[in-house]
CSV table of C-alpha atoms in Angstrom, one decimal:
chain,number,residue,atom,x,y,z
H,1,MET,CA,1.6,256.1,4.3
H,2,THR,CA,1.2,252.8,6.1
H,3,VAL,CA,2.4,249.4,4.7
H,4,ALA,CA,1.0,246.2,6.1
H,5,ILE,CA,3.6,243.7,7.0
H,6,ASP,CA,2.9,239.9,7.1
H,7,ARG,CA,4.4,238.7,10.4
H,8,ALA,CA,4.9,235.1,9.1
H,9,THR,CA,7.0,236.1,6.1
H,10,GLY,CA,8.2,239.6,6.9
H,11,LYS,CA,7.1,240.8,3.5
H,12,PRO,CA,4.5,243.4,2.5
H,13,ARG,CA,1.1,241.8,2.2
H,14,GLY,CA,0.4,243.5,-1.1
H,15,ASP,CA,3.5,242.0,-2.9
H,16,ARG,CA,3.1,238.8,-4.9
H,17,ALA,CA,5.8,236.1,-5.0
H,18,PRO,CA,7.6,236.0,-8.3
H,19,GLN,CA,6.2,233.4,-10.6
H,20,ARG,CA,8.3,230.3,-11.5
H,21,PRO,CA,9.0,230.1,-15.2
H,22,GLY,CA,7.2,227.3,-17.1
H,23,LEU,CA,8.8,224.0,-18.2
H,24,GLY,CA,9.5,225.3,-21.7
H,25,GLN,CA,11.2,228.4,-20.5
H,26,ARG,CA,13.3,226.4,-18.0
H,27,VAL,CA,14.4,224.0,-20.8
H,28,LYS,CA,15.2,226.9,-23.0
H,29,ASN,CA,17.3,228.6,-20.3
H,30,GLY,CA,19.1,225.4,-19.4
H,31,TYR,CA,19.9,224.8,-23.1
H,32,GLN,CA,21.3,228.3,-23.5
H,33,ARG,CA,23.4,228.0,-20.4
H,34,TYR,CA,24.7,224.4,-20.8
H,35,TRP,CA,24.5,223.9,-24.6
H,36,TYR,CA,28.2,222.8,-24.7
H,37,ALA,CA,27.6,220.1,-22.1
H,38,TYR,CA,24.6,218.8,-24.0
H,39,ALA,CA,26.6,218.8,-27.3
H,40,MET,CA,29.3,216.7,-25.6
H,41,ILE,CA,27.0,214.1,-24.2
H,42,ALA,CA,24.7,213.9,-27.3
H,43,PRO,CA,26.8,211.2,-29.1
H,44,VAL,CA,26.8,209.0,-26.0
H,45,VAL,CA,23.1,209.4,-25.5
H,46,ILE,CA,22.5,208.5,-29.2
H,47,VAL,CA,24.7,205.4,-29.1
H,48,LEU,CA,23.1,204.2,-25.8
H,49,GLY,CA,19.6,204.8,-27.3
H,50,VAL,CA,20.4,202.8,-30.4
H,51,LEU,CA,22.3,200.0,-28.7
H,52,VAL,CA,20.5,199.7,-25.4
H,53,LEU,CA,17.2,201.6,-25.2
H,54,TYR,CA,15.7,200.6,-28.6
H,55,PRO,CA,16.5,196.8,-28.1
H,56,LEU,CA,15.1,197.0,-24.6
H,57,VAL,CA,11.8,198.6,-25.7
H,58,TYR,CA,11.5,196.3,-28.6
H,59,GLY,CA,12.3,193.2,-26.5
H,60,LEU,CA,9.6,194.4,-24.0
H,61,TYR,CA,7.1,194.6,-26.8
H,62,LEU,CA,8.0,191.1,-28.0
H,63,THR,CA,7.3,189.7,-24.6
H,64,LEU,CA,3.7,190.7,-25.1
H,65,THR,CA,3.3,188.7,-28.3
H,66,ASP,CA,3.6,185.1,-29.5
H,67,ALA,CA,6.6,185.9,-31.8
H,68,ASN,CA,8.7,183.0,-33.0
H,69,SER,CA,10.7,182.0,-36.0
H,70,LEU,CA,7.6,180.8,-37.9
H,71,ASN,CA,5.4,183.9,-37.6
H,72,THR,CA,7.9,186.8,-37.7
H,73,ALA,CA,8.7,188.8,-40.9
H,74,ARG,CA,11.4,187.1,-43.0
H,75,THR,CA,12.8,187.0,-46.5
H,76,ILE,CA,13.3,183.7,-48.3
H,77,GLY,CA,15.1,184.2,-51.6
H,78,VAL,CA,13.1,186.9,-53.4
H,79,ASN,CA,9.9,186.3,-51.4
H,80,HIS,CA,9.1,188.4,-48.4
H,81,ILE,CA,6.8,186.9,-45.7
H,82,ASP,CA,5.0,189.4,-43.5
H,83,ALA,CA,4.8,188.9,-39.7
H,84,THR,CA,1.7,187.1,-38.4
H,85,TYR,CA,2.4,187.1,-34.7
H,86,LYS,CA,-0.3,188.4,-32.3
H,87,PHE,CA,-0.5,190.4,-29.2
H,88,ILE,CA,-1.2,188.2,-26.2
H,89,GLY,CA,-0.5,190.5,-23.2
H,90,LEU,CA,1.1,188.9,-20.1
H,91,ASP,CA,0.5,185.3,-21.2
H,92,ASN,CA,4.2,184.7,-21.7
H,93,TYR,CA,5.0,185.8,-18.1
H,94,LYS,CA,2.1,183.7,-16.7
H,95,ASP,CA,3.4,180.6,-18.6
H,96,ILE,CA,7.0,181.1,-17.5
H,97,LEU,CA,6.2,181.8,-13.8
H,98,PHE,CA,3.0,179.7,-13.2
H,99,GLY,CA,2.5,177.4,-16.2
H,100,PRO,CA,2.5,173.6,-16.0
H,101,THR,CA,6.2,173.5,-17.0
H,102,SER,CA,7.3,176.5,-15.0
H,103,TYR,CA,9.5,174.5,-12.6
H,104,ASP,CA,11.5,172.8,-15.4
H,105,ARG,CA,11.7,175.9,-17.6
H,106,PHE,CA,12.2,178.7,-15.0
H,107,TRP,CA,12.3,177.9,-11.3
H,108,SER,CA,14.9,175.1,-11.4
H,109,HIS,CA,17.2,177.3,-13.5
H,110,PHE,CA,16.4,180.3,-11.3
H,111,VAL,CA,17.4,178.4,-8.1
H,112,TRP,CA,20.6,177.1,-9.8
H,113,THR,CA,21.4,180.6,-11.0
H,114,VAL,CA,21.1,182.0,-7.4
H,115,VAL,CA,23.2,179.2,-6.0
H,116,TRP,CA,25.8,179.6,-8.8
H,117,THR,CA,26.0,183.3,-8.2
H,118,ALA,CA,26.3,183.0,-4.4
H,119,LEU,CA,29.0,180.4,-4.5
H,120,CYS,CA,31.0,182.0,-7.3
H,121,VAL,CA,31.0,185.5,-5.7
H,122,THR,CA,31.8,184.1,-2.3
H,123,LEU,CA,34.8,182.2,-3.7
H,124,HIS,CA,35.9,185.2,-5.8
H,125,TYR,CA,35.8,187.5,-2.7
H,126,CYS,CA,37.4,185.1,-0.2
H,127,ILE,CA,40.2,183.9,-2.5
H,128,GLY,CA,40.8,187.4,-3.9
H,129,LEU,CA,41.0,188.9,-0.4
H,130,GLY,CA,43.5,186.2,0.7
H,131,LEU,CA,45.7,186.8,-2.3
H,132,ALA,CA,45.4,190.5,-1.9
H,133,LEU,CA,46.6,190.3,1.7
H,134,LEU,CA,49.5,188.1,0.6
H,135,LEU,CA,50.5,190.5,-2.2
H,136,ASN,CA,50.2,193.5,0.1
H,137,GLN,CA,53.1,192.2,2.2
H,138,LYS,CA,56.7,193.2,1.6
H,139,MET,CA,58.4,190.3,-0.1
H,140,ARG,CA,60.8,189.6,-2.9
H,141,GLY,CA,59.3,189.1,-6.4
H,142,ARG,CA,55.9,190.7,-5.4
H,143,THR,CA,55.6,192.4,-8.8
H,144,LEU,CA,56.1,189.1,-10.6
H,145,TYR,CA,53.5,187.3,-8.5
H,146,ARG,CA,51.0,190.1,-9.2
H,147,LEU,CA,51.6,189.7,-12.9
H,148,ILE,CA,51.2,186.0,-12.8
H,149,LEU,CA,48.0,186.1,-10.8
H,150,ILE,CA,46.4,188.6,-13.0
H,151,LEU,CA,46.9,186.6,-16.2
H,152,PRO,CA,43.7,184.6,-16.0
H,153,TRP,CA,41.8,187.9,-16.1
H,154,ALA,CA,43.9,189.3,-19.0
H,155,VAL,CA,43.5,186.2,-21.2
H,156,PRO,CA,40.3,186.4,-23.3
H,157,THR,CA,37.5,184.4,-21.6
H,158,PHE,CA,36.8,182.1,-24.6
H,159,VAL,CA,40.5,181.0,-24.6
H,160,THR,CA,40.4,180.2,-20.9
H,161,VAL,CA,37.1,178.3,-21.1
H,162,PHE,CA,38.2,176.3,-24.1
H,163,GLY,CA,41.5,175.4,-22.3
H,164,TRP,CA,39.5,174.2,-19.3
H,165,ARG,CA,37.2,172.2,-21.6
H,166,PHE,CA,40.1,170.3,-23.1
H,167,MET,CA,41.6,169.7,-19.6
H,168,LEU,CA,38.2,168.5,-18.3
H,169,ALA,CA,37.5,166.1,-21.1
H,170,ASP,CA,37.6,162.3,-20.5
H,171,GLY,CA,41.1,162.1,-21.9
H,172,GLY,CA,42.2,165.4,-20.6
H,173,ILE,CA,45.1,166.2,-18.3
H,174,ILE,CA,43.0,166.4,-15.1
H,175,ASN,CA,41.4,162.9,-15.5
H,176,SER,CA,44.8,161.5,-16.6
H,177,ALA,CA,46.4,162.9,-13.5
H,178,LEU,CA,43.6,161.4,-11.3
H,179,HIS,CA,44.0,158.1,-13.1
H,180,THR,CA,47.8,158.1,-12.3
H,181,LEU,CA,47.0,158.7,-8.7
H,182,HIS,CA,44.4,155.9,-8.7
H,183,LEU,CA,41.6,158.4,-7.8
H,184,PRO,CA,38.0,158.5,-9.2
H,185,GLN,CA,37.7,160.3,-12.6
H,186,PRO,CA,34.5,162.4,-12.6
H,187,LEU,CA,32.5,162.9,-15.7
H,188,TRP,CA,33.1,166.7,-15.7
H,189,LEU,CA,31.2,167.4,-18.9
H,190,GLU,CA,28.5,164.8,-18.6
H,191,ASP,CA,27.2,164.3,-15.1
H,192,THR,CA,25.0,167.1,-13.7
H,193,PHE,CA,26.7,167.5,-10.4
H,194,TRP,CA,30.2,167.6,-11.9
H,195,GLN,CA,29.1,169.9,-14.7
H,196,ARG,CA,28.0,172.4,-12.1
H,197,PHE,CA,31.1,171.9,-10.1
H,198,ALA,CA,33.3,172.4,-13.2
H,199,ALA,CA,31.3,175.6,-14.1
H,200,ILE,CA,31.9,177.1,-10.6
H,201,MET,CA,35.6,176.1,-10.7
H,202,VAL,CA,36.2,177.7,-14.2
H,203,ASN,CA,34.3,180.8,-13.3
H,204,THR,CA,36.2,181.2,-10.0
H,205,TRP,CA,39.5,180.9,-12.0
H,206,CYS,CA,38.3,183.7,-14.3
H,207,GLY,CA,36.9,186.0,-11.6
H,208,VAL,CA,39.4,185.9,-8.8
H,209,PRO,CA,42.0,188.2,-10.4
H,210,PHE,CA,39.5,191.1,-10.6
H,211,MET,CA,38.6,190.8,-6.9
H,212,MET,CA,42.3,190.5,-6.0
H,213,VAL,CA,43.3,193.7,-7.9
H,214,SER,CA,40.4,195.7,-6.6
H,215,LEU,CA,40.9,194.6,-3.0
H,216,LEU,CA,44.6,195.1,-3.2
H,217,GLY,CA,44.0,198.7,-4.2
H,218,GLY,CA,41.7,199.1,-1.2
H,219,LEU,CA,44.3,197.6,1.1
H,220,GLN,CA,46.9,200.1,-0.1
H,221,SER,CA,44.6,203.0,0.6
H,222,ILE,CA,44.2,202.1,4.3
H,223,ASP,CA,46.3,204.4,6.5
H,224,SER,CA,49.3,202.4,7.9
H,225,THR,CA,49.1,204.4,11.2
H,226,LEU,CA,45.9,202.5,12.1
H,227,TYR,CA,47.8,199.3,12.1
H,228,GLU,CA,50.6,200.8,14.1
H,229,ALA,CA,48.1,202.1,16.7
H,230,ALA,CA,46.3,198.8,16.9
H,231,GLU,CA,49.7,197.0,17.4
H,232,MET,CA,50.7,199.3,20.2
H,233,ASP,CA,47.3,198.6,21.9
H,234,GLY,CA,48.2,194.9,21.8
H,235,ALA,CA,45.7,193.9,19.0
H,236,THR,CA,46.4,190.4,17.5
H,237,ALA,CA,46.6,189.9,13.7
H,238,TRP,CA,43.0,188.7,13.7
H,239,GLN,CA,41.8,191.7,15.6
H,240,GLN,CA,43.6,194.0,13.2
H,241,PHE,CA,42.0,192.3,10.3
H,242,ARG,CA,38.6,192.4,11.8
H,243,HIS,CA,38.6,196.0,13.2
H,244,VAL,CA,41.0,197.7,10.8
H,245,THR,CA,41.2,195.9,7.5
H,246,LEU,CA,37.6,194.9,6.9
H,247,PRO,CA,36.2,198.3,7.8
H,248,GLY,CA,38.8,200.0,5.6
H,249,LEU,CA,37.7,197.8,2.7
H,250,ARG,CA,34.0,198.4,3.2
H,251,SER,CA,33.4,200.8,0.4
H,252,VAL,CA,35.6,198.8,-2.1
H,253,SER,CA,34.0,195.5,-1.0
H,254,SER,CA,30.4,196.7,-1.4
H,255,THR,CA,31.1,197.9,-4.9
H,256,VAL,CA,33.1,194.8,-6.2
H,257,VAL,CA,30.6,192.4,-4.6
H,258,LEU,CA,27.7,194.2,-6.3
H,259,LEU,CA,29.5,194.1,-9.7
H,260,GLY,CA,30.5,190.5,-9.1
H,261,ILE,CA,26.8,189.5,-8.5
H,262,ILE,CA,25.6,191.3,-11.6
H,263,TRP,CA,28.4,189.9,-13.8
H,264,THR,CA,28.0,186.3,-12.5
H,265,PHE,CA,24.2,186.3,-12.6
H,266,ASN,CA,24.6,187.2,-16.3
H,267,GLN,CA,27.7,185.1,-17.0
H,268,PHE,CA,27.0,183.7,-20.4
H,269,ALA,CA,30.4,182.8,-21.8
H,270,VAL,CA,31.6,180.3,-19.2
H,271,ILE,CA,28.4,178.1,-19.2
H,272,PHE,CA,27.8,178.3,-23.0
H,273,LEU,CA,31.4,177.7,-24.1
H,274,LEU,CA,32.0,175.0,-21.5
H,275,PHE,CA,28.8,172.9,-22.3
H,276,GLY,CA,27.0,174.5,-25.2
H,277,ASN,CA,23.5,173.0,-25.3
H,278,THR,CA,24.6,169.6,-23.9
H,279,ALA,CA,24.0,170.3,-20.2
H,280,PRO,CA,20.3,171.4,-19.7
H,281,ASP,CA,20.5,171.1,-15.9
H,282,ALA,CA,23.6,173.2,-15.7
H,283,GLN,CA,22.2,176.1,-17.7
H,284,ILE,CA,21.6,179.4,-15.8
H,285,LEU,CA,18.8,181.7,-16.8
H,286,VAL,CA,20.8,183.8,-19.3
H,287,THR,CA,22.0,180.7,-21.3
H,288,TRP,CA,18.6,179.1,-21.0
H,289,ALA,CA,17.1,182.3,-22.5
H,290,TYR,CA,19.6,182.1,-25.4
H,291,TYR,CA,18.7,178.4,-26.0
H,292,LEU,CA,15.0,179.3,-26.2
H,293,GLY,CA,15.7,182.1,-28.7
H,294,PHE,CA,18.4,180.6,-30.8
H,295,GLY,CA,19.1,177.0,-29.9
H,296,GLN,CA,15.8,175.3,-30.8
H,297,GLN,CA,13.3,175.1,-33.6
H,298,PRO,CA,11.0,177.0,-33.7
H,299,ARG,CA,12.9,179.8,-32.0
H,300,ASP,CA,10.8,181.3,-29.3
H,301,PHE,CA,11.6,185.0,-29.6
H,302,ALA,CA,8.9,186.1,-27.2
H,303,GLY,CA,9.7,183.6,-24.5
H,304,SER,CA,13.4,184.4,-24.7
H,305,ALA,CA,12.7,188.2,-24.5
H,306,ALA,CA,10.5,187.5,-21.5
H,307,TYR,CA,13.3,185.8,-19.7
H,308,GLY,CA,15.5,188.8,-20.4
H,309,ILE,CA,13.0,191.2,-18.9
H,310,LEU,CA,12.7,188.9,-15.9
H,311,LEU,CA,16.5,188.9,-15.5
H,312,LEU,CA,16.6,192.6,-15.6
H,313,ALA,CA,13.8,192.9,-13.1
H,314,VAL,CA,15.5,190.6,-10.6
H,315,LEU,CA,18.8,192.5,-10.8
H,316,VAL,CA,17.1,195.9,-10.5
H,317,VAL,CA,15.1,194.8,-7.4
H,318,PHE,CA,18.2,193.1,-5.9
H,319,THR,CA,20.4,196.2,-6.5
H,320,SER,CA,17.9,198.6,-4.9
H,321,PHE,CA,17.6,196.4,-1.8
H,322,TYR,CA,21.3,196.0,-1.7
H,323,ARG,CA,22.0,199.7,-1.8
H,324,ARG,CA,19.4,200.4,0.8
H,325,TRP,CA,20.9,197.8,3.1
H,326,LEU,CA,24.3,199.4,2.7
H,327,ASN,CA,23.0,202.9,3.3
H,328,ARG,CA,21.2,201.7,6.5
H,329,ASN,CA,24.4,200.0,7.8
H,330,ASP,CA,26.4,203.2,7.0
H,331,GLN,CA,23.9,205.3,9.0
H,332,GLN,CA,24.1,202.9,11.9
H,333,LEU,CA,27.9,203.0,11.9
H,334,ALA,CA,27.8,206.8,11.7
H,335,ILE,CA,25.6,206.9,14.8
């Protein structure tokens, strides 16, 4: 008996490849094999679906309507008023991005948000790295210094911001000290330039401790023999920092910078608690979206939701490009 053999595969020509089970069968097999894992993550999935997924989908739906506080469903006393808002498609996005008031309502706040994020994260990283390098040295009282420097991060944000608001007021301690020194007393909470300056200063105070702690952990993970080898080769302190410290902090730095950008871009508490609705030119996109939805009459729910979706889109696009850029650099370094 002769059996024909396929030269390409080495298998008998008459045999058929085993068929792959269907999707339903694969799901059933996976459930039977990993039912315990599914049971453990089910509560988390349910909570995330209720608290994140549902509001996101409903907010996306609102952006396609003209919903506001006058045409949404509401109950006044014993009377229930049904919703009367209409589906308008992408008109909200067109009005925000390209409408006659697009610069005042979106682009000016977008530019300031980008500048605010870039300056704050740069200051967070540079000051945090400097403090981490100092605290990584062997010196007396190092534990006490670490405890003191982490306090601004441990204190609740609203307490910190209210404290700064009192100090930056016209009769606050900062202007009183400047008056004693016969120096100009800026209008921290009234003038647009000084409002933005004060916001960056307060956010830097709140954000530096996180960068410091994260980078300090990264510094302590760098092998000390690398510094010893560099010192034996005659490397200066700057050369050790450039060729040993910074490469050793690469993975930690990329993560904390990305987190810092996302948190700062959406930093609501500092701007809102420092100025409320009294500083329209100092509002970033997230606080401006809150103002549209809850700080004016009628409340523009659809416009506020559209701002939220645009914020999400900007961060998703930035994060994807940021990760690709990091991966490309890692590949070049590996080569």
